[in-house]
Amino acid sequence: MPELQEIRAIHDLPFPDLIYRAATVHREHWNPNQIQFCTLDSIKTGACPEDCAYCPQAARFNTGVAPEPLKERERVLDGARRALANGSTRYCMGASWREVRDGSAFEQVLEIVKDVAALGLEVCVTLGMLNEDQAKRLKAAGCAVYNHNIDSSRAFYETIVSTHTFEQRLQTIRAVRAAGLEVCCGGIVGMGEKIEDSIHFLHELTLMDPPPESIPINQLVPVPGTPLEDMDPPPPLEFIRMIAAARILFPRSRIRLSAGRASMSIETQALAFLAGANSIFTGEKLLITPNSKAGQDHEMLSAMGMRVE
Ligand code: SAM
Ligand code: DTB
């Protein structure tokens, strides 16, 4: 297990050394010219009781997001079919719940999971906190992956969210793991954290055994009405350092260049791929905010001579 200083030393490498090392590790385990496409779908939107300072879906912030109840199965399946046709292999469904509660809404989600999996898509869901029994039921329905991010260091996390603890995040991740689901767990860059926090965030991920199979690195999308609305974007090279360090520390994990691409140059995205990112969210929307225009991601990859996995 790398110590904090070792992670810091990797993160702080001269940029050419950092990228070279990350690219070398990347090539040992993955085809560096292929990118996994994932599509997000918000299957239950807004009115969330939590207070995550970055989140457009928290009921307490005036973000103009209209709450919507759980989507009908057919509408979700339409979106999933479109995603499949557009080259996505993973479909990630999010519900703005604090936690999963047993009952009819969860039963409906299980049905949706079953049907999306039957289309041949790898299913990931993010539904808030859950227990091992619920995670097992998701797995039995055909879900492959559960997304639950730690988002930052323990100390910084607790300045961003007060309605649940970092420890509760870890508990849910343990339940997911115990149920035999793959873990998708990452974080956000650009919330005002210090480099030290980013190092602690990466260190927390190294303490998970096995490490998450997939690690989304999001750049904050500042949403008007949220407490983080006025945050400046992080320096692009700092964002790339996080991708590269994650690639070096987690050679076999998928590193996902996640939220924030809408405001990123093609060149920054190219650097992220060079640094070992091998997955993106494609589609016009993330959950709420704009992502990429139709065809744009195929064009970007083709301009780089890369392909969809
Ligand atoms: N309710 C679920 C939970 O508690 O995990 C889903 C929450 S959220 C949609 C999943 C992740 O998306 C967050 O942990 C955060 O990393 C990312 N995210 C949410 N809003 C974001 C924003 N405005 N900018 C960047 N990333 C964001
Ligand atoms: C993750 O790490 N990023 C995705 C997914 N997991 C659920 C969500 C990004 C959301 C960005 C802001 C929005 O559109 O809501």
PDB file of C-alpha atoms in Angstrom, residues 9 15 21 51 62 65 112 215 225 227 278 302 307:
ATOM      1  CA  ALA A   9       5.740  12.106  -5.028  1.00  0.00           C
ATOM      2  CA  PHE A  15       4.876  16.600 -15.970  1.00  0.00           C
ATOM      3  CA  ARG A  21       4.946   6.756 -16.407  1.00  0.00           C
ATOM      4  CA  ASP A  51     -26.872  18.825   1.031  1.00  0.00           C
ATOM      5  CA  ASN A  62     -32.625  26.750  -6.011  1.00  0.00           C
ATOM      6  CA  VAL A  65     -34.217  21.476 -11.597  1.00  0.00           C
ATOM      7  CA  ILE A 112     -35.530  -1.735 -14.969  1.00  0.00           C
ATOM      8  CA  ILE A 215     -12.679   5.353 -10.864  1.00  0.00           C
ATOM      9  CA  GLY A 225     -27.903  27.961  -7.125  1.00  0.00           C
ATOM     10  CA  PRO A 227     -22.967  26.720  -2.901  1.00  0.00           C
ATOM     11  CA  ASN A 278      -9.973   5.055 -20.865  1.00  0.00           C
ATOM     12  CA  SER A 302     -11.680   9.690 -34.949  1.00  0.00           C
ATOM     13  CA  ARG A 307     -11.880   4.101 -31.346  1.00  0.00           C
TER      14      ARG A 307
END
